[in-house]
Amino acid sequence: MPQPSSIYEIHDDRFRHLIVGTSDLEELYSDCRWAEGPVWFADLGCLIFSDIPNQRMLRWTEGSGVSTYRSPSNFANGNTRDRQGRLVTCEHGGRRVTRTEIDGSITVLADSYQGKRLNSPNDVVVKSDGSVWFTDPTYGIKSDYEGYRAEPEQATRNVYRLDPANGRLDAVITDFGQPNGLAFSPDEKTLYVADSSSSHDTSAPRHIRALDMAEDGHVSNSRVFCELDNGLPDGIRLDIHGNLWTSAGDGVHCFGPNGKLLGKILIPQTVANITFGGPRKNRLFITATRSLYAVYTATNGSSIG
């Protein structure tokens, strides 16, 4: 049996069944300042991702490479798609969450809470009921590098739920240091949220929390799901088996549904975010500092989050 490529670090034999041992890491693009927010468009056969400091969103297509999707991007960060296939984006510059309509026009979904501006929306997912969930740390207002320096107006860094039917915005989680990536389990019974507050405070946690989800959108039973041993968690995604894949300082870490580290995909740059894509959702796209990478896996991304 072929031995796994040197990019893989095996911590549990279950990881061997999630990777293609002979699949090497591909660098698809390498001219970013801080690559983020990958989202796969199956119907268009392309990946959209952000290059925050360069004020642009890029489009990668197999065989054609990378082109500019939107510039300026208002310091866009995290991206996802809603249930109608429309692009939903977190913008540091506008301190808002927007939706790109089919005709290309932009609709503002949220830019304030209780009469005060949001901090700088970071990452976003859409639940099967159409509700939009996003995190709101302060990275985009800490300096002029990834947004516009400003004092936060919100007292806490929250995770929000937006009901697009009536426009109601609720702060559902308010006790994170810096909430970052988020994703739902395949059955949507669990919400995972990364806390990246150790980026500016070495004593702060660098873990991912799990919370139980109620059908009405309420969350409960917040607990630490896993802790990273290298770097901090940023973007996260789930595969169809409920394994959680997260960005980290030395690459991509994969944790089993019980929170145990199964293995790592080692990347030569600090990883910011990830998503599953390709026709069968078995290709892991990785945004890492200056570059966009990809590697094939033996599992498939969950259709949720």
PDB file of C-alpha atoms in Angstrom:
ATOM      1  CA  MET A   1       0.000   0.000   0.000  1.00  0.00           C
ATOM      2  CA  PRO A   2       1.457   3.417  -0.942  1.00  0.00           C
ATOM      3  CA  GLN A   3       2.661   5.497   1.995  1.00  0.00           C
ATOM      4  CA  PRO A   4       1.012   8.881   2.505  1.00  0.00           C
ATOM      5  CA  SER A   5       2.771  11.910   1.073  1.00  0.00           C
ATOM      6  CA  SER A   6       5.001  13.841   3.461  1.00  0.00           C
ATOM      7  CA  ILE A   7       2.366  16.582   3.693  1.00  0.00           C
ATOM      8  CA  TYR A   8       0.284  14.345   5.967  1.00  0.00           C
ATOM      9  CA  GLU A   9       0.750  13.880   9.695  1.00  0.00           C
ATOM     10  CA  ILE A  10      -1.173  10.887  11.028  1.00  0.00           C
ATOM     11  CA  HIS A  11      -2.389  11.054  14.641  1.00  0.00           C
ATOM     12  CA  ASP A  12      -5.145   8.450  14.415  1.00  0.00           C
ATOM     13  CA  ASP A  13      -5.565   5.646  11.870  1.00  0.00           C
ATOM     14  CA  ARG A  14      -9.024   6.965  11.004  1.00  0.00           C
ATOM     15  CA  PHE A  15      -7.285   9.845   9.229  1.00  0.00           C
ATOM     16  CA  ARG A  16      -5.869   7.407   6.665  1.00  0.00           C
ATOM     17  CA  HIS A  17      -9.421   6.806   5.412  1.00  0.00           C
ATOM     18  CA  LEU A  18     -10.042  10.547   4.940  1.00  0.00           C
ATOM     19  CA  ILE A  19      -7.016  11.354   2.788  1.00  0.00           C
ATOM     20  CA  VAL A  20      -5.707  10.284  -0.595  1.00  0.00           C
ATOM     21  CA  GLY A  21      -2.174   9.376   0.375  1.00  0.00           C
ATOM     22  CA  THR A  22      -0.787   9.965  -3.097  1.00  0.00           C
ATOM     23  CA  SER A  23      -2.501  13.333  -3.539  1.00  0.00           C
ATOM     24  CA  ASP A  24       0.036  16.121  -3.230  1.00  0.00           C
ATOM     25  CA  LEU A  25      -0.586  19.735  -2.367  1.00  0.00           C
ATOM     26  CA  GLU A  26      -1.184  22.006  -5.363  1.00  0.00           C
ATOM     27  CA  GLU A  27      -0.433  25.726  -5.217  1.00  0.00           C
ATOM     28  CA  LEU A  28      -3.022  27.318  -7.499  1.00  0.00           C
ATOM     29  CA  TYR A  29      -2.145  30.989  -6.939  1.00  0.00           C
ATOM     30  CA  SER A  30       0.464  32.893  -4.945  1.00  0.00           C
ATOM     31  CA  ASP A  31       0.025  36.650  -5.261  1.00  0.00           C
ATOM     32  CA  CYS A  32      -2.133  37.561  -2.247  1.00  0.00           C
ATOM     33  CA  ARG A  33      -1.324  39.533   0.876  1.00  0.00           C
ATOM     34  CA  TRP A  34      -3.804  37.664   3.105  1.00  0.00           C
ATOM     35  CA  ALA A  35      -6.017  35.140   1.347  1.00  0.00           C
ATOM     36  CA  GLU A  36      -9.354  34.340   2.990  1.00  0.00           C
ATOM     37  CA  GLY A  37     -13.007  33.347   2.580  1.00  0.00           C
ATOM     38  CA  PRO A  38     -13.071  30.588  -0.087  1.00  0.00           C
ATOM     39  CA  VAL A  39     -16.500  29.537  -1.367  1.00  0.00           C
ATOM     40  CA  TRP A  40     -17.221  26.998  -4.106  1.00  0.00           C
ATOM     41  CA  PHE A  41     -19.730  27.658  -6.918  1.00  0.00           C
ATOM     42  CA  ALA A  42     -20.567  24.220  -8.319  1.00  0.00           C
ATOM     43  CA  ASP A  43     -22.877  25.573 -11.018  1.00  0.00           C
ATOM     44  CA  LEU A  44     -20.158  27.889 -12.315  1.00  0.00           C
ATOM     45  CA  GLY A  45     -17.241  25.536 -11.659  1.00  0.00           C
ATOM     46  CA  CYS A  46     -15.273  28.187  -9.838  1.00  0.00           C
ATOM     47  CA  LEU A  47     -13.992  29.239  -6.434  1.00  0.00           C
ATOM     48  CA  ILE A  48     -14.403  32.773  -5.118  1.00  0.00           C
ATOM     49  CA  PHE A  49     -12.012  33.946  -2.403  1.00  0.00           C
ATOM     50  CA  SER A  50     -10.871  37.173  -0.773  1.00  0.00           C
ATOM     51  CA  ASP A  51      -7.522  38.959  -0.662  1.00  0.00           C
ATOM     52  CA  ILE A  52      -8.368  41.326   2.171  1.00  0.00           C
ATOM     53  CA  PRO A  53      -5.500  43.878   2.258  1.00  0.00           C
ATOM     54  CA  ASN A  54      -5.424  44.114  -1.541  1.00  0.00           C
ATOM     55  CA  GLN A  55      -9.111  45.097  -1.546  1.00  0.00           C
ATOM     56  CA  ARG A  56     -10.181  42.437  -4.017  1.00  0.00           C
ATOM     57  CA  MET A  57     -12.099  39.233  -4.448  1.00  0.00           C
ATOM     58  CA  LEU A  58     -10.671  36.673  -6.858  1.00  0.00           C
ATOM     59  CA  ARG A  59     -12.131  33.883  -8.982  1.00  0.00           C
ATOM     60  CA  TRP A  60     -10.293  30.621  -9.649  1.00  0.00           C
ATOM     61  CA  THR A  61     -11.453  28.322 -12.474  1.00  0.00           C
ATOM     62  CA  GLU A  62      -9.869  25.017 -13.480  1.00  0.00           C
ATOM     63  CA  GLY A  63      -7.857  25.501 -16.657  1.00  0.00           C
ATOM     64  CA  SER A  64      -8.187  29.285 -16.615  1.00  0.00           C
ATOM     65  CA  GLY A  65      -6.502  30.182 -13.349  1.00  0.00           C
ATOM     66  CA  VAL A  66      -7.285  33.300 -11.331  1.00  0.00           C
ATOM     67  CA  SER A  67      -9.062  36.476 -12.408  1.00  0.00           C
ATOM     68  CA  THR A  68     -10.493  39.438 -10.532  1.00  0.00           C
ATOM     69  CA  TYR A  69     -14.087  38.985  -9.408  1.00  0.00           C
ATOM     70  CA  ARG A  70     -14.558  42.288  -7.565  1.00  0.00           C
ATOM     71  CA  SER A  71     -12.273  45.245  -6.902  1.00  0.00           C
ATOM     72  CA  PRO A  72     -12.446  47.208  -4.711  1.00  0.00           C
ATOM     73  CA  SER A  73     -14.039  44.675  -2.406  1.00  0.00           C
ATOM     74  CA  ASN A  74     -14.641  46.836   0.679  1.00  0.00           C
ATOM     75  CA  PHE A  75     -12.098  44.641   2.462  1.00  0.00           C
ATOM     76  CA  ALA A  76     -14.240  41.524   2.000  1.00  0.00           C
ATOM     77  CA  ASN A  77     -13.376  38.574   4.226  1.00  0.00           C
ATOM     78  CA  GLY A  78     -15.597  35.496   4.664  1.00  0.00           C
ATOM     79  CA  ASN A  79     -17.993  34.278   1.965  1.00  0.00           C
ATOM     80  CA  THR A  80     -20.702  31.664   1.584  1.00  0.00           C
ATOM     81  CA  ARG A  81     -23.791  31.009  -0.539  1.00  0.00           C
ATOM     82  CA  ASP A  82     -27.417  31.137   0.530  1.00  0.00           C
ATOM     83  CA  ARG A  83     -30.076  28.576  -0.361  1.00  0.00           C
ATOM     84  CA  GLN A  84     -30.836  30.413  -3.602  1.00  0.00           C
ATOM     85  CA  GLY A  85     -27.185  30.242  -4.659  1.00  0.00           C
ATOM     86  CA  ARG A  86     -26.427  33.920  -4.023  1.00  0.00           C
ATOM     87  CA  LEU A  87     -23.090  35.059  -2.664  1.00  0.00           C
ATOM     88  CA  VAL A  88     -23.120  36.289   0.944  1.00  0.00           C
ATOM     89  CA  THR A  89     -20.072  38.273   2.054  1.00  0.00           C
ATOM     90  CA  CYS A  90     -18.636  39.749   5.251  1.00  0.00           C
ATOM     91  CA  GLU A  91     -17.111  43.177   4.591  1.00  0.00           C
ATOM     92  CA  HIS A  92     -14.623  44.713   7.014  1.00  0.00           C
ATOM     93  CA  GLY A  93     -14.690  48.054   5.227  1.00  0.00           C
ATOM     94  CA  GLY A  94     -18.416  48.575   5.459  1.00  0.00           C
ATOM     95  CA  ARG A  95     -18.698  46.697   8.753  1.00  0.00           C
ATOM     96  CA  ARG A  96     -21.565  44.809   7.207  1.00  0.00           C
ATOM     97  CA  VAL A  97     -22.854  41.567   5.702  1.00  0.00           C
ATOM     98  CA  THR A  98     -24.033  41.784   2.098  1.00  0.00           C
ATOM     99  CA  ARG A  99     -25.701  39.597  -0.501  1.00  0.00           C
ATOM    100  CA  THR A 100     -24.851  39.742  -4.184  1.00  0.00           C
ATOM    101  CA  GLU A 101     -28.055  39.352  -6.170  1.00  0.00           C
ATOM    102  CA  ILE A 102     -28.308  37.394  -9.402  1.00  0.00           C
ATOM    103  CA  ASP A 103     -28.201  40.644 -11.395  1.00  0.00           C
ATOM    104  CA  GLY A 104     -25.001  41.703  -9.616  1.00  0.00           C
ATOM    105  CA  SER A 105     -26.557  44.326  -7.352  1.00  0.00           C
ATOM    106  CA  ILE A 106     -25.637  44.276  -3.671  1.00  0.00           C
ATOM    107  CA  THR A 107     -28.113  44.098  -0.796  1.00  0.00           C
ATOM    108  CA  VAL A 108     -27.053  44.979   2.740  1.00  0.00           C
ATOM    109  CA  LEU A 109     -28.269  42.266   5.116  1.00  0.00           C
ATOM    110  CA  ALA A 110     -26.850  43.666   8.366  1.00  0.00           C
ATOM    111  CA  ASP A 111     -24.651  46.602   9.377  1.00  0.00           C
ATOM    112  CA  SER A 112     -25.814  47.483  12.889  1.00  0.00           C
ATOM    113  CA  TYR A 113     -27.214  45.971  16.048  1.00  0.00           C
ATOM    114  CA  GLN A 114     -29.366  47.866  18.541  1.00  0.00           C
ATOM    115  CA  GLY A 115     -28.576  51.135  16.790  1.00  0.00           C
ATOM    116  CA  LYS A 116     -24.778  50.722  16.861  1.00  0.00           C
ATOM    117  CA  ARG A 117     -22.444  49.697  14.052  1.00  0.00           C
ATOM    118  CA  LEU A 118     -21.168  46.150  13.897  1.00  0.00           C
ATOM    119  CA  ASN A 119     -17.460  45.596  14.578  1.00  0.00           C
ATOM    120  CA  SER A 120     -16.216  43.919  11.386  1.00  0.00           C
ATOM    121  CA  PRO A 121     -18.142  40.819  10.261  1.00  0.00           C
ATOM    122  CA  ASN A 122     -15.666  38.022   9.615  1.00  0.00           C
ATOM    123  CA  ASP A 123     -17.173  34.698   8.578  1.00  0.00           C
ATOM    124  CA  VAL A 124     -20.659  33.575   7.598  1.00  0.00           C
ATOM    125  CA  VAL A 125     -22.739  30.436   7.023  1.00  0.00           C
ATOM    126  CA  VAL A 126     -26.365  29.897   6.001  1.00  0.00           C
ATOM    127  CA  LYS A 127     -28.564  27.283   7.661  1.00  0.00           C
ATOM    128  CA  SER A 128     -31.072  25.194   5.718  1.00  0.00           C
ATOM    129  CA  ASP A 129     -33.920  27.369   7.020  1.00  0.00           C
ATOM    130  CA  GLY A 130     -32.303  30.369   5.284  1.00  0.00           C
ATOM    131  CA  SER A 131     -31.051  32.044   8.465  1.00  0.00           C
ATOM    132  CA  VAL A 132     -27.684  33.766   8.119  1.00  0.00           C
ATOM    133  CA  TRP A 133     -25.145  33.246  10.921  1.00  0.00           C
ATOM    134  CA  PHE A 134     -22.017  35.360  11.175  1.00  0.00           C
ATOM    135  CA  THR A 135     -19.220  36.279  13.573  1.00  0.00           C
ATOM    136  CA  ASP A 136     -18.249  39.841  14.446  1.00  0.00           C
ATOM    137  CA  PRO A 137     -14.752  40.221  15.924  1.00  0.00           C
ATOM    138  CA  THR A 138     -12.756  43.464  15.755  1.00  0.00           C
ATOM    139  CA  TYR A 139      -9.969  42.541  13.311  1.00  0.00           C
ATOM    140  CA  GLY A 140     -11.200  44.887  10.592  1.00  0.00           C
ATOM    141  CA  ILE A 141     -11.169  47.945  12.859  1.00  0.00           C
ATOM    142  CA  LYS A 142      -7.914  47.283  14.714  1.00  0.00           C
ATOM    143  CA  SER A 143      -5.853  48.978  11.975  1.00  0.00           C
ATOM    144  CA  ASP A 144      -6.058  50.305   8.435  1.00  0.00           C
ATOM    145  CA  TYR A 145      -4.563  47.111   6.978  1.00  0.00           C
ATOM    146  CA  GLU A 146      -7.714  44.967   6.731  1.00  0.00           C
ATOM    147  CA  GLY A 147     -10.294  47.736   7.038  1.00  0.00           C
ATOM    148  CA  TYR A 148     -10.550  51.142   8.661  1.00  0.00           C
ATOM    149  CA  ARG A 149      -9.264  51.775  12.157  1.00  0.00           C
ATOM    150  CA  ALA A 150     -12.109  52.617  14.537  1.00  0.00           C
ATOM    151  CA  GLU A 151     -13.290  52.117  18.088  1.00  0.00           C
ATOM    152  CA  PRO A 152     -15.798  49.287  18.534  1.00  0.00           C
ATOM    153  CA  GLU A 153     -19.363  50.351  19.192  1.00  0.00           C
ATOM    154  CA  GLN A 154     -20.523  46.933  20.342  1.00  0.00           C
ATOM    155  CA  ALA A 155     -19.669  46.026  23.928  1.00  0.00           C
ATOM    156  CA  THR A 156     -18.983  42.397  23.003  1.00  0.00           C
ATOM    157  CA  ARG A 157     -17.785  40.358  20.036  1.00  0.00           C
ATOM    158  CA  ASN A 158     -20.851  38.389  19.046  1.00  0.00           C
ATOM    159  CA  VAL A 159     -22.177  35.583  16.904  1.00  0.00           C
ATOM    160  CA  TYR A 160     -25.352  36.783  15.182  1.00  0.00           C
ATOM    161  CA  ARG A 161     -28.356  35.123  13.607  1.00  0.00           C
ATOM    162  CA  LEU A 162     -30.223  37.019  10.894  1.00  0.00           C
ATOM    163  CA  ASP A 163     -33.714  36.042   9.843  1.00  0.00           C
ATOM    164  CA  PRO A 164     -33.927  37.158   6.197  1.00  0.00           C
ATOM    165  CA  ALA A 165     -37.706  36.846   6.213  1.00  0.00           C
ATOM    166  CA  ASN A 166     -38.200  39.721   8.658  1.00  0.00           C
ATOM    167  CA  GLY A 167     -34.698  41.211   8.947  1.00  0.00           C
ATOM    168  CA  ARG A 168     -34.450  40.485  12.664  1.00  0.00           C
ATOM    169  CA  LEU A 169     -30.884  40.305  13.951  1.00  0.00           C
ATOM    170  CA  ASP A 170     -30.151  38.519  17.240  1.00  0.00           C
ATOM    171  CA  ALA A 171     -26.883  38.234  19.133  1.00  0.00           C
ATOM    172  CA  VAL A 172     -27.072  34.545  19.986  1.00  0.00           C
ATOM    173  CA  ILE A 173     -23.569  34.176  21.510  1.00  0.00           C
ATOM    174  CA  THR A 174     -21.894  37.050  23.345  1.00  0.00           C
ATOM    175  CA  ASP A 175     -19.075  35.535  25.421  1.00  0.00           C
ATOM    176  CA  PHE A 176     -16.301  34.936  22.879  1.00  0.00           C
ATOM    177  CA  GLY A 177     -13.010  36.828  22.878  1.00  0.00           C
ATOM    178  CA  GLN A 178     -12.847  36.963  19.076  1.00  0.00           C
ATOM    179  CA  PRO A 179     -15.359  34.664  17.347  1.00  0.00           C
ATOM    180  CA  ASN A 180     -14.086  33.686  13.921  1.00  0.00           C
ATOM    181  CA  GLY A 181     -14.919  30.707  11.710  1.00  0.00           C
ATOM    182  CA  LEU A 182     -18.211  28.888  12.170  1.00  0.00           C
ATOM    183  CA  ALA A 183     -19.962  25.869  10.695  1.00  0.00           C
ATOM    184  CA  PHE A 184     -22.858  23.501  11.318  1.00  0.00           C
ATOM    185  CA  SER A 185     -22.669  19.742  11.748  1.00  0.00           C
ATOM    186  CA  PRO A 186     -24.200  17.816   8.824  1.00  0.00           C
ATOM    187  CA  ASP A 187     -27.453  17.312  10.788  1.00  0.00           C
ATOM    188  CA  GLU A 188     -27.442  20.969  11.938  1.00  0.00           C
ATOM    189  CA  LYS A 189     -27.788  19.903  15.565  1.00  0.00           C
ATOM    190  CA  THR A 190     -24.425  21.388  16.507  1.00  0.00           C
ATOM    191  CA  LEU A 191     -22.875  24.772  15.804  1.00  0.00           C
ATOM    192  CA  TYR A 192     -19.093  25.044  15.913  1.00  0.00           C
ATOM    193  CA  VAL A 193     -17.409  28.420  16.455  1.00  0.00           C
ATOM    194  CA  ALA A 194     -13.680  29.162  16.518  1.00  0.00           C
ATOM    195  CA  ASP A 195     -12.218  31.592  19.050  1.00  0.00           C
ATOM    196  CA  SER A 196      -9.080  33.236  17.651  1.00  0.00           C
ATOM    197  CA  SER A 197      -8.503  35.770  20.434  1.00  0.00           C
ATOM    198  CA  SER A 198      -4.987  34.415  21.017  1.00  0.00           C
ATOM    199  CA  SER A 199      -3.994  36.352  17.889  1.00  0.00           C
ATOM    200  CA  HIS A 200      -3.489  39.428  20.070  1.00  0.00           C
ATOM    201  CA  ASP A 201      -3.410  37.868  23.542  1.00  0.00           C
ATOM    202  CA  THR A 202      -1.176  34.833  24.013  1.00  0.00           C
ATOM    203  CA  SER A 203      -2.993  33.925  27.226  1.00  0.00           C
ATOM    204  CA  ALA A 204      -6.349  33.730  25.456  1.00  0.00           C
ATOM    205  CA  PRO A 205      -7.877  30.441  24.287  1.00  0.00           C
ATOM    206  CA  ARG A 206      -7.184  28.989  20.867  1.00  0.00           C
ATOM    207  CA  HIS A 207     -10.013  26.538  20.742  1.00  0.00           C
ATOM    208  CA  ILE A 208     -13.217  25.673  18.903  1.00  0.00           C
ATOM    209  CA  ARG A 209     -16.440  25.489  20.839  1.00  0.00           C
ATOM    210  CA  ALA A 210     -19.484  23.338  20.126  1.00  0.00           C
ATOM    211  CA  LEU A 211     -23.033  24.407  20.960  1.00  0.00           C
ATOM    212  CA  ASP A 212     -26.314  22.513  20.772  1.00  0.00           C
ATOM    213  CA  MET A 213     -28.780  23.938  18.269  1.00  0.00           C
ATOM    214  CA  ALA A 214     -32.525  24.183  18.815  1.00  0.00           C
ATOM    215  CA  GLU A 215     -34.901  24.347  15.870  1.00  0.00           C
ATOM    216  CA  ASP A 216     -35.939  27.881  16.818  1.00  0.00           C
ATOM    217  CA  GLY A 217     -32.344  29.120  16.536  1.00  0.00           C
ATOM    218  CA  HIS A 218     -31.437  29.128  20.226  1.00  0.00           C
ATOM    219  CA  VAL A 219     -28.108  27.633  21.292  1.00  0.00           C
ATOM    220  CA  SER A 220     -27.120  25.972  24.556  1.00  0.00           C
ATOM    221  CA  ASN A 221     -24.557  23.728  26.249  1.00  0.00           C
ATOM    222  CA  SER A 222     -21.491  25.633  25.065  1.00  0.00           C
ATOM    223  CA  ARG A 223     -18.350  23.539  25.580  1.00  0.00           C
ATOM    224  CA  VAL A 224     -14.788  23.327  24.273  1.00  0.00           C
ATOM    225  CA  PHE A 225     -14.735  20.885  21.360  1.00  0.00           C
ATOM    226  CA  CYS A 226     -10.996  20.952  20.650  1.00  0.00           C
ATOM    227  CA  GLU A 227      -7.845  22.965  21.213  1.00  0.00           C
ATOM    228  CA  LEU A 228      -5.113  23.603  18.653  1.00  0.00           C
ATOM    229  CA  ASP A 229      -1.488  22.734  19.354  1.00  0.00           C
ATOM    230  CA  ASN A 230      -0.146  25.066  16.667  1.00  0.00           C
ATOM    231  CA  GLY A 231      -1.435  28.525  15.790  1.00  0.00           C
ATOM    232  CA  LEU A 232      -5.078  29.412  16.184  1.00  0.00           C
ATOM    233  CA  PRO A 233      -8.373  28.329  14.625  1.00  0.00           C
ATOM    234  CA  ASP A 234      -9.830  30.533  11.902  1.00  0.00           C
ATOM    235  CA  GLY A 235     -11.955  29.017   9.126  1.00  0.00           C
ATOM    236  CA  ILE A 236     -13.640  25.647   9.750  1.00  0.00           C
ATOM    237  CA  ARG A 237     -15.652  23.137   7.709  1.00  0.00           C
ATOM    238  CA  LEU A 238     -17.308  19.765   8.314  1.00  0.00           C
ATOM    239  CA  ASP A 239     -17.235  16.685   6.108  1.00  0.00           C
ATOM    240  CA  ILE A 240     -20.158  14.317   5.596  1.00  0.00           C
ATOM    241  CA  HIS A 241     -18.974  12.081   8.456  1.00  0.00           C
ATOM    242  CA  GLY A 242     -19.009  14.914  10.986  1.00  0.00           C
ATOM    243  CA  ASN A 243     -15.243  15.383  11.088  1.00  0.00           C
ATOM    244  CA  LEU A 244     -14.186  18.973  11.620  1.00  0.00           C
ATOM    245  CA  TRP A 245     -11.409  20.494   9.490  1.00  0.00           C
ATOM    246  CA  THR A 246      -9.834  23.726  10.673  1.00  0.00           C
ATOM    247  CA  SER A 247      -7.125  26.142   9.636  1.00  0.00           C
ATOM    248  CA  ALA A 248      -4.080  26.273  11.919  1.00  0.00           C
ATOM    249  CA  GLY A 249      -0.573  27.641  12.143  1.00  0.00           C
ATOM    250  CA  ASP A 250       1.081  24.650  10.482  1.00  0.00           C
ATOM    251  CA  GLY A 251      -1.663  23.652   8.088  1.00  0.00           C
ATOM    252  CA  VAL A 252      -5.116  22.078   8.276  1.00  0.00           C
ATOM    253  CA  HIS A 253      -6.062  20.019  11.340  1.00  0.00           C
ATOM    254  CA  CYS A 254      -8.781  17.363  11.234  1.00  0.00           C
ATOM    255  CA  PHE A 255     -10.713  16.408  14.385  1.00  0.00           C
ATOM    256  CA  GLY A 256     -13.122  13.510  14.772  1.00  0.00           C
ATOM    257  CA  PRO A 257     -16.719  14.048  15.947  1.00  0.00           C
ATOM    258  CA  ASN A 258     -15.499  13.420  19.509  1.00  0.00           C
ATOM    259  CA  GLY A 259     -12.940  16.244  19.307  1.00  0.00           C
ATOM    260  CA  LYS A 260      -9.883  14.012  18.952  1.00  0.00           C
ATOM    261  CA  LEU A 261      -7.129  15.138  16.600  1.00  0.00           C
ATOM    262  CA  LEU A 262      -7.015  12.663  13.700  1.00  0.00           C
ATOM    263  CA  GLY A 263      -4.316  14.227  11.557  1.00  0.00           C
ATOM    264  CA  LYS A 264      -2.903  17.242   9.790  1.00  0.00           C
ATOM    265  CA  ILE A 265      -2.245  18.414   6.269  1.00  0.00           C
ATOM    266  CA  LEU A 266       0.975  20.401   6.524  1.00  0.00           C
ATOM    267  CA  ILE A 267       1.018  23.676   4.582  1.00  0.00           C
ATOM    268  CA  PRO A 268       4.119  25.890   4.148  1.00  0.00           C
ATOM    269  CA  GLN A 269       2.175  29.044   5.060  1.00  0.00           C
ATOM    270  CA  THR A 270      -0.206  29.951   7.879  1.00  0.00           C
ATOM    271  CA  VAL A 271      -3.697  28.835   6.896  1.00  0.00           C
ATOM    272  CA  ALA A 272      -6.616  31.259   7.165  1.00  0.00           C
ATOM    273  CA  ASN A 273      -9.598  29.363   5.787  1.00  0.00           C
ATOM    274  CA  ILE A 274     -10.766  26.264   3.940  1.00  0.00           C
ATOM    275  CA  THR A 275     -13.702  24.879   1.997  1.00  0.00           C
ATOM    276  CA  PHE A 276     -14.604  21.680   0.185  1.00  0.00           C
ATOM    277  CA  GLY A 277     -15.303  22.026  -3.525  1.00  0.00           C
ATOM    278  CA  GLY A 278     -14.982  20.447  -6.933  1.00  0.00           C
ATOM    279  CA  PRO A 279     -17.729  18.485  -8.720  1.00  0.00           C
ATOM    280  CA  ARG A 280     -17.838  15.884  -5.914  1.00  0.00           C
ATOM    281  CA  LYS A 281     -16.887  18.195  -3.025  1.00  0.00           C
ATOM    282  CA  ASN A 282     -13.839  16.028  -2.367  1.00  0.00           C
ATOM    283  CA  ARG A 283     -11.247  18.717  -3.076  1.00  0.00           C
ATOM    284  CA  LEU A 284     -10.133  20.810  -0.127  1.00  0.00           C
ATOM    285  CA  PHE A 285      -9.362  24.412  -1.092  1.00  0.00           C
ATOM    286  CA  ILE A 286      -7.058  26.197   1.326  1.00  0.00           C
ATOM    287  CA  THR A 287      -6.349  29.920   1.606  1.00  0.00           C
ATOM    288  CA  ALA A 288      -2.999  30.378   3.318  1.00  0.00           C
ATOM    289  CA  THR A 289      -1.389  33.807   3.701  1.00  0.00           C
ATOM    290  CA  ARG A 290      -0.213  34.573   0.142  1.00  0.00           C
ATOM    291  CA  SER A 291      -1.514  31.483  -1.640  1.00  0.00           C
ATOM    292  CA  LEU A 292      -4.471  29.381  -2.677  1.00  0.00           C
ATOM    293  CA  TYR A 293      -3.810  25.656  -2.348  1.00  0.00           C
ATOM    294  CA  ALA A 294      -5.843  22.530  -3.081  1.00  0.00           C
ATOM    295  CA  VAL A 295      -5.606  18.843  -2.240  1.00  0.00           C
ATOM    296  CA  TYR A 296      -7.932  15.934  -2.983  1.00  0.00           C
ATOM    297  CA  THR A 297      -9.424  14.023  -0.055  1.00  0.00           C
ATOM    298  CA  ALA A 298     -11.120  10.663   0.437  1.00  0.00           C
ATOM    299  CA  THR A 299     -14.117  12.322   2.041  1.00  0.00           C
ATOM    300  CA  ASN A 300     -16.645  14.902   0.894  1.00  0.00           C
ATOM    301  CA  GLY A 301     -17.671  18.224   2.319  1.00  0.00           C
ATOM    302  CA  SER A 302     -20.971  18.523   4.123  1.00  0.00           C
ATOM    303  CA  SER A 303     -23.642  20.377   2.169  1.00  0.00           C
ATOM    304  CA  ILE A 304     -24.335  22.469   5.270  1.00  0.00           C
ATOM    305  CA  GLY A 305     -22.199  25.495   6.123  1.00  0.00           C
TER     306      GLY A 305
END
